């Protein structure tokens, strides 16, 4: 076995262990009994430690040295470079700091759940401080070794190659645009009143039936995947065993439906990753920006359109035995695309959503750079929200305690959502250029061929350029928002 | 950290990995999509290989050597001896043979499923031959190293310290007894005709409600466990996250109910293992004989009695809204304790069950000793069944293809069922001596204190002697059968 092949064998082991962890995580959210949580953490942290030990063995460095790059083909070379990147990420901070962070975030997540429930920010402060301090420590070490900013060092874990100055620029343009656009949209939309859908209870069973039908339509492969219930929807598992979850509100079937479409977008990306490389770094998704773009291309670009709603409504009529006259494409379009500044990020419309992201981006940079302290966070959050959205949260649940990202130590994650939304728009328009009358199955094939099946062959930026012919372009996004929320909103 | 403590740390890792595998196995039976099976096998075999590597490292032998036994307390010493036993078991055959067996049994299980469905023994022969040959090879190596018979070497995996001559003797006595007892029972029971329960459909949901109620009553801890559906009922997971499964027949609620009680018996053993030792060998169950005794003490000793049925019937009336006059304790007792030789082991009554076991015990010994070949098995099975039970299977599904044990390479497992049934009787009578009017909660406490919480501190034999004052005694079992199936059967 040559050196490169030996490396492939090692990374196969790592991927299989990662896959096992993914299933255990999914099980924790879907099945785990409350007093089994500790033993589950033990299993996962034991497997993570084994992965760390594999990365830390001198053997892997020796194999990197001895591999002759000129004997590798294009894919092997890309895979080899990713191996080195994964290795660097896994070993860049030592096991002590890494374990300290695992412990601190586990604790802080736990305290956060209670703090959010009780609207108690003060008691949560010391736990978040610990997380911020350790994350900062990690970021400083990484930024030195990667020769980048502190924020970039942290964001790199979610979005490899993340650039702070570029993102600052994109967000500045977008913010500028939204400053005028948001009031314009609100004023425009007031001219088109909504007829509320008559309230009915739609059972979970019925919502499951429609969800599965749509998943099938979009090409979700149920022979290697599932859908289940969990408190918060997510896409778990891995390519070969992809498990999305959802929660259904019996009084509001729209939210569950959109959630399923969103997670199905994530799942299709996973299920269509390059088959021959699934057990190697090359067979992984590029980063969270592209992952989010794949959920949003389904939920936002494809589903929240009149064309899709015209297909969907008869399905709703039939499956739910629910056909009020208010349920027509124009009215439903107005309902699901209504713009209105609100407190909770995950419930925000597409126009105000980037403002939620940008304020978090600013705040987390300030926290990490010590321009604000954790104890200032609640107040700073209120003020940022007011300056971005014109509203002030009434409590911490509507404010700085609403997201799990910071308690979990996910600093640098938020931008992926909005960069993903922009990427989704650009991808969809590229598809429309290729196939102006493209149907469901055509878009799915197009996404598979152009994005999913590439795995991590290209960086996010290169992939966007390759597929759309240009870099991320705020104007495309701005035009999309204008068309969807003003021109088509009638 | 001293040497013994280092060993504890290694075995903690092994146990956590074992626990992760248990959950992945459970998930395979309950959730896994058909095309995710290969990736699941990859995860499990990767973790198993890591466990093998841990056992094979020279470090562990060095720590065994350096541990000073005289500095260990009673529990540590017992744990230390179990560590050495586990290590020996894990390393006694090399990884190549071990992997060849894993592959051969995986393949043979797959072919067996189809063969059973299609009643096709011939095509299955070569796969079972491969399994028998490799198992034999393993057994020969182990028997030399453990200085025991081939059969003992294999049975030791399920029941540590299994003795062939002793089992031969017990089975000979039991067979002798049953030769006269079986016709006597059948003749006696004919005097007491059964009134069939009127057929109704009881939904899965309702059966789940009663199942959970009974599990609660018996002390199953739902804060660290679950019950789910699977094709074949089993008790999976591990002590801290115990997961039983069941299947409910809407036309026959009795079978599902008894199945749940059986698996709950297994689960209570797991849930009550000694808390302080759960991540060490000492915190594991002794062997399959004692494990089976714990399911049978609930299902057979406690539940299939008139006392329990008198409690159960009002629950059935209420939960299932089902109160026919045929549903009374005497008639139900007659229904569920009716003795009748039949083809399928898992459906057999308590009197003919040991005959199913003994014939398999004979056949697997003959297979391993090459007194019969795999291609003879179907015919030998027919003849053994006729000589033991007086009936000949009409097809292979009723014959040698009915059980998964041999396709899975589980040679030496079958005796545990009947030895477990005898142990259960003896344990229950010991309890009755301690608490003649013992109620549910008293028996649960008694089992926990005397058996469950001991973990692997004693061998099966020593545990039985310790708890009941004597070794396994066929007469106790014979008297039990006589009382239950003749004296009380009216």
Tab-separated table of N, CA and C in Angstrom, chain A residues 280-425:
chain	number	residue	atom	x	y	z
A	280	UNK	N	-14.072	9.893	2.247
A	280	UNK	CA	-12.884	10.750	2.221
A	280	UNK	C	-13.305	12.211	2.413
A	281	UNK	N	-12.355	13.075	2.795
A	281	UNK	CA	-12.681	14.508	2.917
A	281	UNK	C	-13.296	15.084	1.639
A	282	UNK	N	-12.813	14.648	0.474
A	282	UNK	CA	-13.337	15.182	-0.785
A	282	UNK	C	-14.837	14.944	-0.943
A	283	UNK	N	-15.352	13.906	-0.290
A	283	UNK	CA	-16.779	13.592	-0.412
A	283	UNK	C	-17.644	14.342	0.581
A	284	UNK	N	-17.089	15.361	1.239
A	284	UNK	CA	-17.868	16.132	2.211
A	284	UNK	C	-18.391	17.416	1.584
A	285	UNK	N	-19.352	18.035	2.237
A	285	UNK	CA	-19.856	19.327	1.781
A	285	UNK	C	-18.758	20.384	1.902
A	286	UNK	N	-18.853	21.454	1.107
A	286	UNK	CA	-17.794	22.465	1.098
A	286	UNK	C	-17.746	23.249	2.406
A	287	UNK	N	-18.899	23.756	2.802
A	287	UNK	CA	-18.945	24.578	4.009
A	287	UNK	C	-20.391	24.942	4.268
A	288	UNK	N	-20.650	25.663	5.357
A	288	UNK	CA	-22.030	25.949	5.729
A	288	UNK	C	-22.703	26.941	4.781
A	289	UNK	N	-21.919	27.801	4.137
A	289	UNK	CA	-22.527	28.732	3.180
A	289	UNK	C	-23.221	27.966	2.054
A	290	UNK	N	-22.519	27.020	1.476
A	290	UNK	CA	-23.109	26.234	0.389
A	290	UNK	C	-24.218	25.331	0.942
A	291	UNK	N	-24.018	24.780	2.138
A	291	UNK	CA	-25.063	23.924	2.716
A	291	UNK	C	-26.355	24.722	2.901
A	292	UNK	N	-26.227	25.924	3.460
A	292	UNK	CA	-27.424	26.758	3.630
A	292	UNK	C	-28.027	27.129	2.283
A	293	UNK	N	-27.173	27.367	1.298
A	293	UNK	CA	-27.712	27.734	-0.025
A	293	UNK	C	-28.602	26.612	-0.571
A	294	UNK	N	-28.279	25.377	-0.235
A	294	UNK	CA	-29.043	24.254	-0.771
A	294	UNK	C	-30.398	24.080	-0.086
A	295	UNK	N	-30.473	24.464	1.183
A	295	UNK	CA	-31.787	24.422	1.819
A	295	UNK	C	-32.621	25.606	1.346
A	296	UNK	N	-31.968	26.758	1.167
A	296	UNK	CA	-32.712	27.963	0.802
A	296	UNK	C	-33.136	27.959	-0.656
A	297	UNK	N	-32.367	27.286	-1.491
A	297	UNK	CA	-32.759	27.229	-2.899
A	297	UNK	C	-34.086	26.476	-3.020
A	298	UNK	N	-34.285	25.492	-2.147
A	298	UNK	CA	-35.571	24.769	-2.152
A	298	UNK	C	-36.642	25.615	-1.467
A	299	UNK	N	-36.352	26.029	-0.239
A	299	UNK	CA	-37.404	26.707	0.517
A	299	UNK	C	-37.742	28.079	-0.057
A	300	UNK	N	-36.704	28.888	-0.344
A	300	UNK	CA	-36.970	30.278	-0.722
A	300	UNK	C	-37.108	30.469	-2.234
A	301	UNK	N	-36.143	29.944	-2.990
A	301	UNK	CA	-36.148	30.206	-4.433
A	301	UNK	C	-37.257	29.436	-5.131
A	302	UNK	N	-37.425	28.173	-4.736
A	302	UNK	CA	-38.362	27.327	-5.456
A	302	UNK	C	-39.757	27.329	-4.823
A	303	UNK	N	-39.804	27.145	-3.501
A	303	UNK	CA	-41.107	26.870	-2.879
A	303	UNK	C	-41.948	28.120	-2.626
A	304	UNK	N	-41.318	29.217	-2.244
A	304	UNK	CA	-42.130	30.381	-1.914
A	304	UNK	C	-42.448	31.210	-3.156
A	305	UNK	N	-42.835	30.500	-4.220
A	305	UNK	CA	-43.207	31.161	-5.473
A	305	UNK	C	-44.645	30.774	-5.809
A	306	UNK	N	-45.265	31.587	-6.661
A	306	UNK	CA	-46.645	31.271	-7.032
A	306	UNK	C	-46.735	29.971	-7.821
A	307	UNK	N	-45.703	29.697	-8.642
A	307	UNK	CA	-45.705	28.450	-9.417
A	307	UNK	C	-45.788	27.253	-8.478
A	308	UNK	N	-44.926	27.268	-7.480
A	308	UNK	CA	-44.907	26.115	-6.573
A	308	UNK	C	-46.199	26.044	-5.769
A	309	UNK	N	-46.668	27.191	-5.308
A	309	UNK	CA	-47.901	27.205	-4.510
A	309	UNK	C	-49.080	26.675	-5.325
A	310	UNK	N	-49.071	26.951	-6.638
A	310	UNK	CA	-50.157	26.456	-7.481
A	310	UNK	C	-50.124	24.933	-7.555
A	311	UNK	N	-48.934	24.384	-7.475
A	311	UNK	CA	-48.833	22.928	-7.414
A	311	UNK	C	-49.238	22.418	-6.030
A	312	UNK	N	-48.808	23.167	-5.004
A	312	UNK	CA	-48.967	22.706	-3.622
A	312	UNK	C	-50.422	22.705	-3.145
A	313	UNK	N	-51.155	23.746	-3.535
A	313	UNK	CA	-52.498	23.920	-2.954
A	313	UNK	C	-53.423	22.723	-3.188
A	314	UNK	N	-53.495	22.193	-4.428
A	314	UNK	CA	-54.336	20.984	-4.600
A	314	UNK	C	-53.881	19.817	-3.715
A	315	UNK	N	-52.587	19.722	-3.488
A	315	UNK	CA	-52.081	18.665	-2.599
A	315	UNK	C	-52.581	18.881	-1.175
A	316	UNK	N	-52.554	20.141	-0.751
A	316	UNK	CA	-53.060	20.471	0.591
A	316	UNK	C	-54.554	20.165	0.665
A	317	UNK	N	-55.287	20.603	-0.361
A	317	UNK	CA	-56.746	20.347	-0.394
A	317	UNK	C	-57.016	18.872	-0.167
A	318	UNK	N	-56.278	18.064	-0.926
A	318	UNK	CA	-56.566	16.637	-0.924
A	318	UNK	C	-56.088	15.958	0.366
A	319	UNK	N	-54.827	16.221	0.723
A	319	UNK	CA	-54.251	15.485	1.860
A	319	UNK	C	-54.879	15.914	3.178
A	320	UNK	N	-55.146	17.209	3.306
A	320	UNK	CA	-55.667	17.716	4.585
A	320	UNK	C	-57.195	17.855	4.565
A	321	UNK	N	-57.786	17.582	3.426
A	321	UNK	CA	-59.227	17.783	3.280
A	321	UNK	C	-59.577	19.213	3.742
A	322	UNK	N	-58.884	20.160	3.149
A	322	UNK	CA	-58.947	21.559	3.591
A	322	UNK	C	-58.890	22.457	2.357
A	323	UNK	N	-60.032	23.038	1.987
A	323	UNK	CA	-60.079	23.829	0.758
A	323	UNK	C	-60.819	25.143	0.935
A	324	UNK	N	-60.447	25.957	1.902
A	324	UNK	CA	-61.146	27.238	2.043
A	324	UNK	C	-60.805	28.142	0.849
A	325	UNK	N	-61.675	29.079	0.557
A	325	UNK	CA	-61.418	29.931	-0.614
A	325	UNK	C	-60.191	30.816	-0.401
A	326	UNK	N	-59.824	31.049	0.880
A	326	UNK	CA	-58.623	31.851	1.157
A	326	UNK	C	-57.346	31.142	0.707
A	327	UNK	N	-57.442	29.837	0.500
A	327	UNK	CA	-56.250	29.068	0.131
A	327	UNK	C	-56.085	29.071	-1.381
A	328	UNK	N	-55.632	30.228	-1.899
A	328	UNK	CA	-55.308	30.317	-3.321
A	328	UNK	C	-53.901	30.867	-3.453
A	329	UNK	N	-53.301	30.672	-4.625
A	329	UNK	CA	-51.872	30.962	-4.787
A	329	UNK	C	-51.534	32.419	-4.459
A	330	UNK	N	-52.357	33.361	-4.904
A	330	UNK	CA	-52.043	34.774	-4.662
A	330	UNK	C	-52.061	35.107	-3.173
A	331	UNK	N	-53.106	34.651	-2.502
A	331	UNK	CA	-53.220	34.963	-1.074
A	331	UNK	C	-52.146	34.248	-0.254
A	332	UNK	N	-51.902	32.969	-0.594
A	332	UNK	CA	-50.891	32.213	0.142
A	332	UNK	C	-49.506	32.829	-0.075
A	333	UNK	N	-49.255	33.269	-1.316
A	333	UNK	CA	-47.996	33.958	-1.621
A	333	UNK	C	-47.852	35.183	-0.732
A	334	UNK	N	-48.950	35.926	-0.586
A	334	UNK	CA	-48.888	37.134	0.245
A	334	UNK	C	-48.638	36.776	1.711
A	335	UNK	N	-49.274	35.680	2.141
A	335	UNK	CA	-49.097	35.291	3.549
A	335	UNK	C	-47.654	34.908	3.841
A	336	UNK	N	-47.090	34.018	2.999
A	336	UNK	CA	-45.768	33.475	3.349
A	336	UNK	C	-44.627	34.405	2.965
A	337	UNK	N	-44.922	35.465	2.227
A	337	UNK	CA	-43.863	36.407	1.884
A	337	UNK	C	-44.102	37.797	2.481
A	338	UNK	N	-44.866	37.838	3.554
A	338	UNK	CA	-45.156	39.107	4.218
A	338	UNK	C	-43.931	39.573	5.000
A	339	UNK	N	-43.542	40.800	4.794
A	339	UNK	CA	-42.358	41.339	5.467
A	339	UNK	C	-42.779	42.161	6.680
A	340	UNK	N	-42.127	41.863	7.796
A	340	UNK	CA	-42.498	42.533	9.025
A	340	UNK	C	-41.400	42.333	10.062
A	341	UNK	N	-40.729	43.399	10.482
A	341	UNK	CA	-39.649	43.220	11.455
A	341	UNK	C	-40.178	42.535	12.708
A	342	UNK	N	-39.474	41.493	13.143
A	342	UNK	CA	-39.923	40.749	14.316
A	342	UNK	C	-38.703	40.282	15.102
A	343	UNK	N	-38.962	39.757	16.300
A	343	UNK	CA	-37.851	39.520	17.224
A	343	UNK	C	-37.042	38.251	16.930
A	344	UNK	N	-37.740	37.219	16.518
A	344	UNK	CA	-37.088	35.905	16.456
A	344	UNK	C	-36.481	35.641	15.068
A	345	UNK	N	-35.187	35.453	15.043
A	345	UNK	CA	-34.468	35.263	13.786
A	345	UNK	C	-35.058	34.140	12.941
A	346	UNK	N	-35.263	32.969	13.576
A	346	UNK	CA	-35.671	31.830	12.746
A	346	UNK	C	-37.072	31.986	12.170
A	347	UNK	N	-37.858	32.912	12.702
A	347	UNK	CA	-39.182	33.152	12.119
A	347	UNK	C	-39.189	34.346	11.171
A	348	UNK	N	-38.033	34.955	10.954
A	348	UNK	CA	-38.006	36.207	10.181
A	348	UNK	C	-38.241	35.965	8.698
A	349	UNK	N	-38.807	36.964	8.040
A	349	UNK	CA	-38.968	36.922	6.589
A	349	UNK	C	-37.626	37.150	5.907
A	350	UNK	N	-37.603	36.927	4.585
A	350	UNK	CA	-36.337	36.993	3.843
A	350	UNK	C	-35.711	38.390	3.805
A	351	UNK	N	-36.529	39.418	3.968
A	351	UNK	CA	-35.982	40.777	3.871
A	351	UNK	C	-35.320	41.197	5.181
A	352	UNK	N	-35.972	40.881	6.288
A	352	UNK	CA	-35.376	41.294	7.572
A	352	UNK	C	-34.347	40.281	8.082
A	353	UNK	N	-34.381	39.064	7.540
A	353	UNK	CA	-33.464	38.026	8.022
A	353	UNK	C	-31.997	38.479	7.991
A	354	UNK	N	-31.518	39.057	6.876
A	354	UNK	CA	-30.108	39.479	6.851
A	354	UNK	C	-29.778	40.506	7.931
A	355	UNK	N	-30.770	41.296	8.340
A	355	UNK	CA	-30.521	42.289	9.395
A	355	UNK	C	-30.274	41.592	10.733
A	356	UNK	N	-31.032	40.494	10.968
A	356	UNK	CA	-30.769	39.687	12.163
A	356	UNK	C	-29.340	39.143	12.140
A	357	UNK	N	-28.914	38.696	10.968
A	357	UNK	CA	-27.575	38.119	10.843
A	357	UNK	C	-26.508	39.186	11.052
A	358	UNK	N	-26.681	40.310	10.389
A	358	UNK	CA	-25.656	41.343	10.468
A	358	UNK	C	-25.473	41.867	11.879
A	359	UNK	N	-26.578	41.995	12.618
A	359	UNK	CA	-26.416	42.497	13.990
A	359	UNK	C	-25.668	41.482	14.847
A	360	UNK	N	-25.910	40.178	14.607
A	360	UNK	CA	-25.187	39.148	15.359
A	360	UNK	C	-23.712	39.117	14.964
A	361	UNK	N	-23.476	39.303	13.674
A	361	UNK	CA	-22.098	39.350	13.161
A	361	UNK	C	-21.329	40.477	13.849
A	362	UNK	N	-21.947	41.645	13.915
A	362	UNK	CA	-21.307	42.774	14.608
A	362	UNK	C	-21.061	42.476	16.074
A	363	UNK	N	-22.095	41.944	16.710
A	363	UNK	CA	-21.983	41.711	18.153
A	363	UNK	C	-20.929	40.673	18.477
A	364	UNK	N	-20.879	39.597	17.704
A	364	UNK	CA	-19.910	38.554	18.045
A	364	UNK	C	-18.484	39.014	17.771
A	365	UNK	N	-18.326	39.864	16.758
A	365	UNK	CA	-16.987	40.423	16.539
A	365	UNK	C	-16.596	41.310	17.721
A	366	UNK	N	-17.536	42.124	18.183
A	366	UNK	CA	-17.236	43.006	19.321
A	366	UNK	C	-16.925	42.203	20.583
A	367	UNK	N	-17.686	41.127	20.789
A	367	UNK	CA	-17.440	40.275	21.962
A	367	UNK	C	-16.034	39.694	21.914
A	368	UNK	N	-15.666	39.183	20.745
A	368	UNK	CA	-14.362	38.525	20.612
A	368	UNK	C	-13.219	39.536	20.702
A	369	UNK	N	-13.454	40.724	20.184
A	369	UNK	CA	-12.421	41.759	20.242
A	369	UNK	C	-12.469	42.564	21.529
A	370	UNK	N	-13.322	42.123	22.449
A	370	UNK	CA	-13.458	42.759	23.767
A	370	UNK	C	-13.892	44.217	23.697
A	371	UNK	N	-14.626	44.565	22.634
A	371	UNK	CA	-15.204	45.914	22.592
A	371	UNK	C	-16.452	45.978	23.465
A	372	UNK	N	-17.104	44.831	23.618
A	372	UNK	CA	-18.156	44.757	24.630
A	372	UNK	C	-17.886	43.522	25.482
A	373	UNK	N	-18.417	43.554	26.708
A	373	UNK	CA	-18.248	42.390	27.570
A	373	UNK	C	-19.535	41.571	27.547
A	374	UNK	N	-19.444	40.314	28.006
A	374	UNK	CA	-20.626	39.462	28.009
A	374	UNK	C	-21.763	40.087	28.829
A	375	UNK	N	-21.393	40.737	29.939
A	375	UNK	CA	-22.466	41.304	30.768
A	375	UNK	C	-23.172	42.477	30.069
A	376	UNK	N	-22.515	43.071	29.061
A	376	UNK	CA	-23.167	44.134	28.268
A	376	UNK	C	-24.070	43.568	27.171
A	377	UNK	N	-23.975	42.270	26.957
A	377	UNK	CA	-24.551	41.715	25.733
A	377	UNK	C	-26.059	41.950	25.601
A	378	UNK	N	-26.769	41.767	26.713
A	378	UNK	CA	-28.228	41.898	26.630
A	378	UNK	C	-28.613	43.299	26.145
A	379	UNK	N	-27.965	44.294	26.741
A	379	UNK	CA	-28.267	45.679	26.382
A	379	UNK	C	-27.800	45.983	24.952
A	380	UNK	N	-26.603	45.536	24.604
A	380	UNK	CA	-26.093	45.777	23.248
A	380	UNK	C	-26.999	45.113	22.211
A	381	UNK	N	-27.495	43.929	22.560
A	381	UNK	CA	-28.374	43.209	21.643
A	381	UNK	C	-29.647	44.018	21.376
A	382	UNK	N	-30.222	44.534	22.469
A	382	UNK	CA	-31.416	45.379	22.353
A	382	UNK	C	-31.173	46.566	21.419
A	383	UNK	N	-30.041	47.200	21.645
A	383	UNK	CA	-29.769	48.420	20.878
A	383	UNK	C	-29.457	48.106	19.417
A	384	UNK	N	-28.692	47.029	19.202
A	384	UNK	CA	-28.404	46.609	17.814
A	384	UNK	C	-29.706	46.275	17.090
A	385	UNK	N	-30.608	45.600	17.815
A	385	UNK	CA	-31.866	45.223	17.188
A	385	UNK	C	-32.673	46.482	16.833
A	386	UNK	N	-32.650	47.409	17.737
A	386	UNK	CA	-33.380	48.646	17.470
A	386	UNK	C	-32.782	49.368	16.267
A	387	UNK	N	-31.465	49.408	16.214
A	387	UNK	CA	-30.855	50.166	15.120
A	387	UNK	C	-31.002	49.429	13.786
A	388	UNK	N	-31.070	48.097	13.802
A	388	UNK	CA	-31.223	47.329	12.567
A	388	UNK	C	-32.680	47.175	12.157
A	389	UNK	N	-33.535	46.875	13.142
A	389	UNK	CA	-34.903	46.488	12.804
A	389	UNK	C	-35.955	47.461	13.320
A	390	UNK	N	-35.507	48.381	14.121
A	390	UNK	CA	-36.460	49.372	14.619
A	390	UNK	C	-37.366	48.863	15.726
A	391	UNK	N	-37.026	47.730	16.316
A	391	UNK	CA	-37.832	47.201	17.423
A	391	UNK	C	-36.905	46.798	18.558
A	392	UNK	N	-37.472	46.880	19.794
A	392	UNK	CA	-36.670	46.478	20.961
A	392	UNK	C	-37.318	45.276	21.632
A	393	UNK	N	-36.543	44.193	21.857
A	393	UNK	CA	-37.118	42.994	22.490
A	393	UNK	C	-37.668	43.308	23.870
A	394	UNK	N	-38.789	42.638	24.207
A	394	UNK	CA	-39.425	42.859	25.500
A	394	UNK	C	-38.800	42.038	26.601
A	395	UNK	N	-38.040	41.039	26.215
A	395	UNK	CA	-37.405	40.177	27.210
A	395	UNK	C	-36.206	39.487	26.545
A	396	UNK	N	-35.470	38.687	27.324
A	396	UNK	CA	-34.255	38.070	26.785
A	396	UNK	C	-34.550	36.929	25.818
A	397	UNK	N	-35.732	36.320	25.989
A	397	UNK	CA	-36.098	35.266	25.028
A	397	UNK	C	-36.230	35.837	23.616
A	398	UNK	N	-36.723	37.065	23.552
A	398	UNK	CA	-36.820	37.735	22.255
A	398	UNK	C	-35.511	38.428	21.919
A	399	UNK	N	-34.580	38.400	22.869
A	399	UNK	CA	-33.327	39.114	22.683
A	399	UNK	C	-32.154	38.159	22.582
A	400	UNK	N	-31.158	38.415	23.396
A	400	UNK	CA	-29.876	37.732	23.215
A	400	UNK	C	-29.876	36.278	23.669
A	401	UNK	N	-30.971	35.805	24.271
A	401	UNK	CA	-31.005	34.394	24.671
A	401	UNK	C	-31.730	33.519	23.644
A	402	UNK	N	-32.077	34.106	22.476
A	402	UNK	CA	-32.905	33.311	21.553
A	402	UNK	C	-32.142	32.242	20.795
A	403	UNK	N	-30.856	32.433	20.529
A	403	UNK	CA	-30.115	31.469	19.697
A	403	UNK	C	-29.190	30.583	20.526
A	404	UNK	N	-28.997	29.367	20.049
A	404	UNK	CA	-28.097	28.434	20.738
A	404	UNK	C	-26.637	28.615	20.308
A	405	UNK	N	-26.382	29.376	19.241
A	405	UNK	CA	-25.032	29.423	18.654
A	405	UNK	C	-23.958	29.852	19.641
A	406	UNK	N	-24.169	30.960	20.322
A	406	UNK	CA	-23.135	31.445	21.238
A	406	UNK	C	-22.943	30.509	22.431
A	407	UNK	N	-24.046	30.089	23.098
A	407	UNK	CA	-23.852	29.105	24.165
A	407	UNK	C	-23.058	27.872	23.705
A	408	UNK	N	-23.211	27.506	22.423
A	408	UNK	CA	-22.502	26.328	21.913
A	408	UNK	C	-21.091	26.645	21.452
A	409	UNK	N	-20.704	27.903	21.525
A	409	UNK	CA	-19.366	28.283	21.071
A	409	UNK	C	-19.268	28.407	19.561
A	410	UNK	N	-20.408	28.541	18.884
A	410	UNK	CA	-20.402	28.670	17.422
A	410	UNK	C	-20.238	30.137	17.030
A	411	UNK	N	-19.079	30.692	17.279
A	411	UNK	CA	-18.807	32.065	16.870
A	411	UNK	C	-18.247	32.031	15.450
A	412	UNK	N	-18.865	32.819	14.570
A	412	UNK	CA	-18.424	32.816	13.176
A	412	UNK	C	-19.347	32.001	12.279
A	413	UNK	N	-20.427	31.499	12.852
A	413	UNK	CA	-21.362	30.688	12.060
A	413	UNK	C	-22.393	31.547	11.340
A	414	UNK	N	-22.868	32.593	12.040
A	414	UNK	CA	-24.025	33.348	11.525
A	414	UNK	C	-23.910	33.834	10.078
A	415	UNK	N	-22.762	34.380	9.649
A	415	UNK	CA	-22.727	34.904	8.277
A	415	UNK	C	-23.119	33.872	7.216
A	416	UNK	N	-22.838	32.563	7.500
A	416	UNK	CA	-23.160	31.526	6.501
A	416	UNK	C	-24.613	31.582	6.059
A	417	UNK	N	-25.513	31.941	6.991
A	417	UNK	CA	-26.929	31.975	6.625
A	417	UNK	C	-27.184	32.972	5.504
A	418	UNK	N	-26.660	34.196	5.660
A	418	UNK	CA	-26.982	35.209	4.653
A	418	UNK	C	-26.144	35.046	3.400
A	419	UNK	N	-24.891	34.645	3.577
A	419	UNK	CA	-24.091	34.368	2.383
A	419	UNK	C	-24.710	33.191	1.627
A	420	UNK	N	-25.261	32.245	2.385
A	420	UNK	CA	-25.952	31.112	1.761
A	420	UNK	C	-27.193	31.555	1.002
A	421	UNK	N	-27.936	32.506	1.586
A	421	UNK	CA	-29.152	33.006	0.922
A	421	UNK	C	-28.791	33.684	-0.395
A	422	UNK	N	-27.684	34.450	-0.381
A	422	UNK	CA	-27.248	35.108	-1.608
A	422	UNK	C	-26.783	34.085	-2.643
A	423	UNK	N	-26.030	33.101	-2.169
A	423	UNK	CA	-25.561	32.054	-3.089
A	423	UNK	C	-26.750	31.334	-3.717
A	424	UNK	N	-27.772	31.056	-2.893
A	424	UNK	CA	-28.945	30.329	-3.396
A	424	UNK	C	-29.588	31.092	-4.554
A	425	UNK	N	-29.706	32.405	-4.371
A	425	UNK	CA	-30.308	33.241	-5.414
A	425	UNK	C	-29.504	33.144	-6.703
